[in-house]
PDB file of N, CA and C in Angstrom:
ATOM      1  N   PRO A   1      10.169   4.533 -17.006  1.00 71.00           N
ATOM      2  CA  PRO A   1       9.799   4.444 -15.597  1.00 71.00           C
ATOM      3  C   PRO A   1       9.195   3.064 -15.279  1.00 71.00           C
ATOM      4  N   VAL A   2       9.351   2.659 -14.039  1.00 73.00           N
ATOM      5  CA  VAL A   2       8.824   1.385 -13.576  1.00 73.00           C
ATOM      6  C   VAL A   2       7.389   1.586 -13.089  1.00 73.00           C
ATOM      7  N   PRO A   3       6.438   0.761 -13.554  1.00 74.00           N
ATOM      8  CA  PRO A   3       5.053   0.924 -13.089  1.00 74.00           C
ATOM      9  C   PRO A   3       4.915   0.551 -11.615  1.00 74.00           C
ATOM     10  N   ARG A   4       3.998   1.222 -10.940  1.00 73.00           N
ATOM     11  CA  ARG A   4       3.769   0.941  -9.529  1.00 73.00           C
ATOM     12  C   ARG A   4       3.023  -0.377  -9.373  1.00 73.00           C
ATOM     13  N   CYS A   5       3.346  -1.090  -8.334  1.00 73.00           N
ATOM     14  CA  CYS A   5       2.687  -2.359  -8.027  1.00 73.00           C
ATOM     15  C   CYS A   5       1.652  -2.095  -6.940  1.00 73.00           C
ATOM     16  N   LYS A   6       0.420  -2.496  -7.188  1.00 74.00           N
ATOM     17  CA  LYS A   6      -0.653  -2.301  -6.217  1.00 74.00           C
ATOM     18  C   LYS A   6      -1.257  -3.666  -5.884  1.00 74.00           C
ATOM     19  N   PRO A   7      -0.611  -4.430  -4.996  1.00 76.00           N
ATOM     20  CA  PRO A   7      -1.074  -5.797  -4.736  1.00 76.00           C
ATOM     21  C   PRO A   7      -2.439  -5.882  -4.062  1.00 76.00           C
ATOM     22  N   LEU A   8      -2.846  -4.866  -3.321  1.00 74.00           N
ATOM     23  CA  LEU A   8      -4.121  -4.905  -2.611  1.00 74.00           C
ATOM     24  C   LEU A   8      -5.174  -4.013  -3.275  1.00 74.00           C
ATOM     25  N   ARG A   9      -5.015  -3.774  -4.573  1.00 74.00           N
ATOM     26  CA  ARG A   9      -5.913  -2.877  -5.289  1.00 74.00           C
ATOM     27  C   ARG A   9      -7.360  -3.367  -5.251  1.00 74.00           C
ATOM     28  N   HIS A  10      -7.560  -4.678  -5.348  1.00 75.00           N
ATOM     29  CA  HIS A  10      -8.914  -5.220  -5.415  1.00 75.00           C
ATOM     30  C   HIS A  10      -9.458  -5.635  -4.053  1.00 75.00           C
ATOM     31  N   ALA A  11      -8.715  -5.383  -2.995  1.00 78.00           N
ATOM     32  CA  ALA A  11      -9.160  -5.761  -1.650  1.00 78.00           C
ATOM     33  C   ALA A  11      -9.902  -4.588  -1.003  1.00 78.00           C
ATOM     34  N   TYR A  12     -10.919  -4.920  -0.249  1.00 77.00           N
ATOM     35  CA  TYR A  12     -11.649  -3.895   0.485  1.00 77.00           C
ATOM     36  C   TYR A  12     -10.836  -3.483   1.709  1.00 77.00           C
ATOM     37  N   GLU A  13     -11.120  -2.291   2.252  1.00 77.00           N
ATOM     38  CA  GLU A  13     -10.364  -1.777   3.387  1.00 77.00           C
ATOM     39  C   GLU A  13     -10.490  -2.697   4.605  1.00 77.00           C
ATOM     40  N   LYS A  14     -11.678  -3.256   4.818  1.00 79.00           N
ATOM     41  CA  LYS A  14     -11.865  -4.168   5.949  1.00 79.00           C
ATOM     42  C   LYS A  14     -10.959  -5.387   5.819  1.00 79.00           C
ATOM     43  N   GLU A  15     -10.835  -5.894   4.596  1.00 83.00           N
ATOM     44  CA  GLU A  15      -9.980  -7.062   4.377  1.00 83.00           C
ATOM     45  C   GLU A  15      -8.510  -6.731   4.619  1.00 83.00           C
ATOM     46  N   ILE A  16      -8.090  -5.543   4.254  1.00 82.00           N
ATOM     47  CA  ILE A  16      -6.706  -5.125   4.456  1.00 82.00           C
ATOM     48  C   ILE A  16      -6.410  -4.990   5.955  1.00 82.00           C
ATOM     49  N   VAL A  17      -7.364  -4.428   6.707  1.00 83.00           N
ATOM     50  CA  VAL A  17      -7.186  -4.291   8.155  1.00 83.00           C
ATOM     51  C   VAL A  17      -7.129  -5.671   8.812  1.00 83.00           C
ATOM     52  N   LEU A  18      -7.994  -6.585   8.387  1.00 86.00           N
ATOM     53  CA  LEU A  18      -7.972  -7.940   8.939  1.00 86.00           C
ATOM     54  C   LEU A  18      -6.662  -8.644   8.617  1.00 86.00           C
ATOM     55  N   TYR A  19      -6.163  -8.448   7.396  1.00 86.00           N
ATOM     56  CA  TYR A  19      -4.879  -9.043   7.011  1.00 86.00           C
ATOM     57  C   TYR A  19      -3.748  -8.497   7.874  1.00 86.00           C
ATOM     58  N   ALA A  20      -3.734  -7.193   8.089  1.00 86.00           N
ATOM     59  CA  ALA A  20      -2.696  -6.575   8.922  1.00 86.00           C
ATOM     60  C   ALA A  20      -2.774  -7.098  10.353  1.00 86.00           C
ATOM     61  N   HIS A  21      -3.987  -7.276  10.864  1.00 88.00           N
ATOM     62  CA  HIS A  21      -4.156  -7.810  12.220  1.00 88.00           C
ATOM     63  C   HIS A  21      -3.699  -9.261  12.291  1.00 88.00           C
ATOM     64  N   PHE A  22      -4.041 -10.050  11.287  1.00 91.00           N
ATOM     65  CA  PHE A  22      -3.687 -11.471  11.263  1.00 91.00           C
ATOM     66  C   PHE A  22      -2.178 -11.674  11.174  1.00 91.00           C
ATOM     67  N   VAL A  23      -1.506 -10.859  10.372  1.00 92.00           N
ATOM     68  CA  VAL A  23      -0.064 -10.995  10.180  1.00 92.00           C
ATOM     69  C   VAL A  23       0.716 -10.352  11.326  1.00 92.00           C
ATOM     70  N   GLY A  24       0.041  -9.490  12.092  1.00 91.00           N
ATOM     71  CA  GLY A  24       0.704  -8.838  13.213  1.00 91.00           C
ATOM     72  C   GLY A  24       1.357  -7.518  12.838  1.00 91.00           C
ATOM     73  N   LEU A  25       0.899  -6.897  11.764  1.00 88.00           N
ATOM     74  CA  LEU A  25       1.436  -5.604  11.347  1.00 88.00           C
ATOM     75  C   LEU A  25       0.802  -4.492  12.168  1.00 88.00           C
ATOM     76  N   ASP A  26       1.560  -3.449  12.416  1.00 85.00           N
ATOM     77  CA  ASP A  26       1.005  -2.275  13.077  1.00 85.00           C
ATOM     78  C   ASP A  26       0.123  -1.539  12.091  1.00 85.00           C
ATOM     79  N   TYR A  27      -1.098  -1.273  12.489  1.00 78.00           N
ATOM     80  CA  TYR A  27      -2.033  -0.557  11.621  1.00 78.00           C
ATOM     81  C   TYR A  27      -2.615   0.604  12.396  1.00 78.00           C
ATOM     82  N   VAL A  28      -2.405   1.801  11.901  1.00 76.00           N
ATOM     83  CA  VAL A  28      -2.910   2.998  12.548  1.00 76.00           C
ATOM     84  C   VAL A  28      -3.872   3.674  11.592  1.00 76.00           C
ATOM     85  N   SER A  29      -5.050   3.941  12.070  1.00 73.00           N
ATOM     86  CA  SER A  29      -6.060   4.593  11.243  1.00 73.00           C
ATOM     87  C   SER A  29      -6.460   5.902  11.906  1.00 73.00           C
ATOM     88  N   THR A  30      -6.192   6.994  11.245  1.00 73.00           N
ATOM     89  CA  THR A  30      -6.603   8.299  11.735  1.00 73.00           C
ATOM     90  C   THR A  30      -7.405   8.981  10.645  1.00 73.00           C
ATOM     91  N   GLU A  31      -8.404   9.716  11.061  1.00 71.00           N
ATOM     92  CA  GLU A  31      -9.249  10.395  10.093  1.00 71.00           C
ATOM     93  C   GLU A  31      -8.623  11.728   9.696  1.00 71.00           C
ATOM     94  N   CYS A  32      -8.655  12.010   8.419  1.00 71.00           N
ATOM     95  CA  CYS A  32      -8.144  13.271   7.903  1.00 71.00           C
ATOM     96  C   CYS A  32      -9.025  14.416   8.396  1.00 71.00           C
ATOM     97  N   VAL A  33      -8.443  15.565   8.648  1.00 72.00           N
ATOM     98  CA  VAL A  33      -9.219  16.709   9.130  1.00 72.00           C
ATOM     99  C   VAL A  33     -10.214  17.194   8.083  1.00 72.00           C
ATOM    100  N   TYR A  34      -9.980  16.873   6.818  1.00 71.00           N
ATOM    101  CA  TYR A  34     -10.880  17.286   5.745  1.00 71.00           C
ATOM    102  C   TYR A  34     -12.012  16.279   5.526  1.00 71.00           C
ATOM    103  N   ALA A  35     -11.975  15.121   6.185  1.00 70.00           N
ATOM    104  CA  ALA A  35     -12.913  14.034   5.923  1.00 70.00           C
ATOM    105  C   ALA A  35     -14.382  14.388   6.170  1.00 70.00           C
ATOM    106  N   PRO A  36     -14.741  15.103   7.234  1.00 71.00           N
ATOM    107  CA  PRO A  36     -16.172  15.376   7.451  1.00 71.00           C
ATOM    108  C   PRO A  36     -16.826  16.154   6.310  1.00 71.00           C
ATOM    109  N   HIS A  37     -16.056  16.938   5.576  1.00 73.00           N
ATOM    110  CA  HIS A  37     -16.617  17.742   4.494  1.00 73.00           C
ATOM    111  C   HIS A  37     -16.276  17.165   3.120  1.00 73.00           C
ATOM    112  N   ALA A  38     -15.737  15.973   3.091  1.00 75.00           N
ATOM    113  CA  ALA A  38     -15.291  15.386   1.833  1.00 75.00           C
ATOM    114  C   ALA A  38     -16.465  14.842   1.036  1.00 75.00           C
ATOM    115  N   TYR A  39     -16.296  14.851  -0.272  1.00 79.00           N
ATOM    116  CA  TYR A  39     -17.311  14.317  -1.172  1.00 79.00           C
ATOM    117  C   TYR A  39     -17.215  12.798  -1.262  1.00 79.00           C
ATOM    118  N   ARG A  40     -16.148  12.237  -0.735  1.00 76.00           N
ATOM    119  CA  ARG A  40     -15.886  10.806  -0.848  1.00 76.00           C
ATOM    120  C   ARG A  40     -17.010   9.948  -0.268  1.00 76.00           C
ATOM    121  N   GLY A  41     -17.621  10.404   0.815  1.00 78.00           N
ATOM    122  CA  GLY A  41     -18.721   9.660   1.428  1.00 78.00           C
ATOM    123  C   GLY A  41     -19.905   9.511   0.501  1.00 78.00           C
ATOM    124  N   HIS A  42     -20.210  10.571  -0.248  1.00 83.00           N
ATOM    125  CA  HIS A  42     -21.321  10.512  -1.206  1.00 83.00           C
ATOM    126  C   HIS A  42     -21.001   9.533  -2.333  1.00 83.00           C
ATOM    127  N   ALA A  43     -19.764   9.580  -2.807  1.00 84.00           N
ATOM    128  CA  ALA A  43     -19.360   8.656  -3.872  1.00 84.00           C
ATOM    129  C   ALA A  43     -19.380   7.223  -3.367  1.00 84.00           C
ATOM    130  N   ARG A  44     -18.947   6.992  -2.128  1.00 83.00           N
ATOM    131  CA  ARG A  44     -18.959   5.647  -1.551  1.00 83.00           C
ATOM    132  C   ARG A  44     -20.393   5.125  -1.426  1.00 83.00           C
ATOM    133  N   ALA A  45     -21.321   5.982  -0.999  1.00 86.00           N
ATOM    134  CA  ALA A  45     -22.724   5.569  -0.885  1.00 86.00           C
ATOM    135  C   ALA A  45     -23.303   5.228  -2.258  1.00 86.00           C
ATOM    136  N   LEU A  46     -22.948   6.020  -3.264  1.00 89.00           N
ATOM    137  CA  LEU A  46     -23.416   5.740  -4.624  1.00 89.00           C
ATOM    138  C   LEU A  46     -22.878   4.399  -5.108  1.00 89.00           C
ATOM    139  N   LEU A  47     -21.599   4.132  -4.868  1.00 87.00           N
ATOM    140  CA  LEU A  47     -21.020   2.849  -5.269  1.00 87.00           C
ATOM    141  C   LEU A  47     -21.692   1.682  -4.555  1.00 87.00           C
ATOM    142  N   LYS A  48     -21.991   1.843  -3.273  1.00 87.00           N
ATOM    143  CA  LYS A  48     -22.668   0.776  -2.529  1.00 87.00           C
ATOM    144  C   LYS A  48     -24.059   0.517  -3.106  1.00 87.00           C
ATOM    145  N   ASP A  49     -24.769   1.589  -3.468  1.00 91.00           N
ATOM    146  CA  ASP A  49     -26.096   1.418  -4.068  1.00 91.00           C
ATOM    147  C   ASP A  49     -26.007   0.729  -5.424  1.00 91.00           C
ATOM    148  N   LEU A  50     -25.017   1.133  -6.239  1.00 90.00           N
ATOM    149  CA  LEU A  50     -24.840   0.505  -7.544  1.00 90.00           C
ATOM    150  C   LEU A  50     -24.443  -0.957  -7.411  1.00 90.00           C
ATOM    151  N   GLU A  51     -23.600  -1.245  -6.426  1.00 88.00           N
ATOM    152  CA  GLU A  51     -23.159  -2.621  -6.224  1.00 88.00           C
ATOM    153  C   GLU A  51     -24.300  -3.503  -5.720  1.00 88.00           C
ATOM    154  N   ALA A  52     -25.246  -2.910  -5.005  1.00 91.00           N
ATOM    155  CA  ALA A  52     -26.400  -3.677  -4.536  1.00 91.00           C
ATOM    156  C   ALA A  52     -27.286  -4.102  -5.699  1.00 91.00           C
ATOM    157  N   THR A  53     -27.344  -3.285  -6.749  1.00 92.00           N
ATOM    158  CA  THR A  53     -28.166  -3.637  -7.897  1.00 92.00           C
ATOM    159  C   THR A  53     -27.422  -4.514  -8.898  1.00 92.00           C
ATOM    160  N   ARG A  54     -26.100  -4.337  -9.006  1.00 90.00           N
ATOM    161  CA  ARG A  54     -25.295  -5.144  -9.933  1.00 90.00           C
ATOM    162  C   ARG A  54     -23.932  -5.387  -9.290  1.00 90.00           C
ATOM    163  N   ALA A  55     -23.643  -6.617  -8.969  1.00 86.00           N
ATOM    164  CA  ALA A  55     -22.453  -6.954  -8.186  1.00 86.00           C
ATOM    165  C   ALA A  55     -21.140  -6.628  -8.883  1.00 86.00           C
ATOM    166  N   SER A  56     -21.120  -6.592 -10.201  1.00 87.00           N
ATOM    167  CA  SER A  56     -19.864  -6.371 -10.924  1.00 87.00           C
ATOM    168  C   SER A  56     -19.570  -4.891 -11.180  1.00 87.00           C
ATOM    169  N   THR A  57     -20.315  -3.988 -10.571  1.00 86.00           N
ATOM    170  CA  THR A  57     -20.145  -2.555 -10.819  1.00 86.00           C
ATOM    171  C   THR A  57     -18.756  -2.062 -10.437  1.00 86.00           C
ATOM    172  N   VAL A  58     -18.284  -2.417  -9.254  1.00 83.00           N
ATOM    173  CA  VAL A  58     -16.989  -1.927  -8.776  1.00 83.00           C
ATOM    174  C   VAL A  58     -15.863  -2.455  -9.659  1.00 83.00           C
ATOM    175  N   ALA A  59     -15.941  -3.719 -10.042  1.00 85.00           N
ATOM    176  CA  ALA A  59     -14.917  -4.292 -10.912  1.00 85.00           C
ATOM    177  C   ALA A  59     -14.929  -3.618 -12.285  1.00 85.00           C
ATOM    178  N   ALA A  60     -16.113  -3.322 -12.810  1.00 88.00           N
ATOM    179  CA  ALA A  60     -16.219  -2.661 -14.111  1.00 88.00           C
ATOM    180  C   ALA A  60     -15.655  -1.248 -14.056  1.00 88.00           C
ATOM    181  N   LEU A  61     -15.919  -0.528 -12.962  1.00 85.00           N
ATOM    182  CA  LEU A  61     -15.368   0.821 -12.815  1.00 85.00           C
ATOM    183  C   LEU A  61     -13.852   0.791 -12.692  1.00 85.00           C
ATOM    184  N   GLY A  62     -13.330  -0.192 -11.957  1.00 82.00           N
ATOM    185  CA  GLY A  62     -11.881  -0.333 -11.847  1.00 82.00           C
ATOM    186  C   GLY A  62     -11.242  -0.624 -13.184  1.00 82.00           C
ATOM    187  N   HIS A  63     -11.889  -1.478 -13.982  1.00 85.00           N
ATOM    188  CA  HIS A  63     -11.355  -1.812 -15.307  1.00 85.00           C
ATOM    189  C   HIS A  63     -11.352  -0.584 -16.213  1.00 85.00           C
ATOM    190  N   SER A  64     -12.448   0.167 -16.214  1.00 86.00           N
ATOM    191  CA  SER A  64     -12.499   1.349 -17.079  1.00 86.00           C
ATOM    192  C   SER A  64     -11.530   2.427 -16.599  1.00 86.00           C
ATOM    193  N   GLY A  65     -11.313   2.534 -15.271  1.00 81.00           N
ATOM    194  CA  GLY A  65     -10.371   3.512 -14.744  1.00 81.00           C
ATOM    195  C   GLY A  65      -8.941   3.215 -15.142  1.00 81.00           C
ATOM    196  N   ARG A  66      -8.600   1.924 -15.228  1.00 82.00           N
ATOM    197  CA  ARG A  66      -7.242   1.560 -15.644  1.00 82.00           C
ATOM    198  C   ARG A  66      -7.018   1.842 -17.129  1.00 82.00           C
ATOM    199  N   ARG A  67      -8.075   1.927 -17.898  1.00 82.00           N
ATOM    200  CA  ARG A  67      -7.937   2.183 -19.330  1.00 82.00           C
ATOM    201  C   ARG A  67      -7.850   3.670 -19.658  1.00 82.00           C
ATOM    202  N   LEU A  68      -8.145   4.531 -18.687  1.00 80.00           N
ATOM    203  CA  LEU A  68      -8.074   5.971 -18.919  1.00 80.00           C
ATOM    204  C   LEU A  68      -6.620   6.426 -18.998  1.00 80.00           C
ATOM    205  N   ALA A  69      -6.381   7.380 -19.842  1.00 71.00           N
ATOM    206  CA  ALA A  69      -5.045   7.965 -19.951  1.00 71.00           C
ATOM    207  C   ALA A  69      -5.132   9.427 -19.518  1.00 71.00           C
ATOM    208  N   VAL A  70      -4.201   9.859 -18.704  1.00 69.00           N
ATOM    209  CA  VAL A  70      -4.174  11.241 -18.227  1.00 69.00           C
ATOM    210  C   VAL A  70      -3.114  11.988 -19.017  1.00 69.00           C
ATOM    211  N   GLY A  71      -3.477  13.146 -19.543  1.00 67.00           N
ATOM    212  CA  GLY A  71      -2.547  13.948 -20.307  1.00 67.00           C
ATOM    213  C   GLY A  71      -1.473  14.567 -19.430  1.00 67.00           C
ATOM    214  N   THR A  72      -0.363  14.894 -20.003  1.00 68.00           N
ATOM    215  CA  THR A  72       0.736  15.482 -19.238  1.00 68.00           C
ATOM    216  C   THR A  72       0.464  16.940 -18.875  1.00 68.00           C
ATOM    217  N   GLU A  73      -0.465  17.585 -19.576  1.00 72.00           N
ATOM    218  CA  GLU A  73      -0.717  18.994 -19.306  1.00 72.00           C
ATOM    219  C   GLU A  73      -1.812  19.218 -18.256  1.00 72.00           C
ATOM    220  N   VAL A  74      -2.270  18.165 -17.592  1.00 68.00           N
ATOM    221  CA  VAL A  74      -3.299  18.290 -16.574  1.00 68.00           C
ATOM    222  C   VAL A  74      -2.699  18.908 -15.318  1.00 68.00           C
ATOM    223  N   ALA A  75      -3.320  19.964 -14.833  1.00 71.00           N
ATOM    224  CA  ALA A  75      -2.840  20.638 -13.623  1.00 71.00           C
ATOM    225  C   ALA A  75      -3.397  19.932 -12.394  1.00 71.00           C
ATOM    226  N   THR A  76      -2.573  19.684 -11.408  1.00 71.00           N
ATOM    227  CA  THR A  76      -3.012  19.058 -10.183  1.00 71.00           C
ATOM    228  C   THR A  76      -2.641  19.939  -8.996  1.00 71.00           C
ATOM    229  N   LYS A  77      -3.434  19.839  -7.938  1.00 73.00           N
ATOM    230  CA  LYS A  77      -3.162  20.609  -6.737  1.00 73.00           C
ATOM    231  C   LYS A  77      -2.129  19.875  -5.881  1.00 73.00           C
ATOM    232  N   ALA A  78      -1.358  20.618  -5.156  1.00 77.00           N
ATOM    233  CA  ALA A  78      -0.407  20.023  -4.214  1.00 77.00           C
ATOM    234  C   ALA A  78      -1.170  19.604  -2.961  1.00 77.00           C
ATOM    235  N   LEU A  79      -0.954  18.393  -2.508  1.00 73.00           N
ATOM    236  CA  LEU A  79      -1.633  17.901  -1.315  1.00 73.00           C
ATOM    237  C   LEU A  79      -0.856  18.293  -0.070  1.00 73.00           C
ATOM    238  N   VAL A  80      -1.590  18.589   0.982  1.00 75.00           N
ATOM    239  CA  VAL A  80      -0.960  18.902   2.251  1.00 75.00           C
ATOM    240  C   VAL A  80      -1.203  17.746   3.207  1.00 75.00           C
ATOM    241  N   ALA A  81      -0.349  17.579   4.188  1.00 73.00           N
ATOM    242  CA  ALA A  81      -0.474  16.489   5.130  1.00 73.00           C
ATOM    243  C   ALA A  81      -1.694  16.668   6.013  1.00 73.00           C
ATOM    244  N   CYS A  82      -2.322  15.578   6.362  1.00 68.00           N
ATOM    245  CA  CYS A  82      -3.494  15.621   7.252  1.00 68.00           C
ATOM    246  C   CYS A  82      -3.036  15.669   8.691  1.00 68.00           C
TER     247      CYS A  82
END
């Protein structure tokens, strides 16, 4: 299989939106119906706090995440459209 290319992996969402605006790309942002109850906000706040104490935290987490291997027998839930 061909590995996926993620050119904007290290860019923040604000930077991606600014890039889309600068290049003239259509950018539509809608909030998922599950977002108000999502745990993602808590994780984002934790990352912001960690990054305030040590600037390389996000880069270190990204590096360690790329080194993780997921087994083939891991069960995943089917996602539904927002």
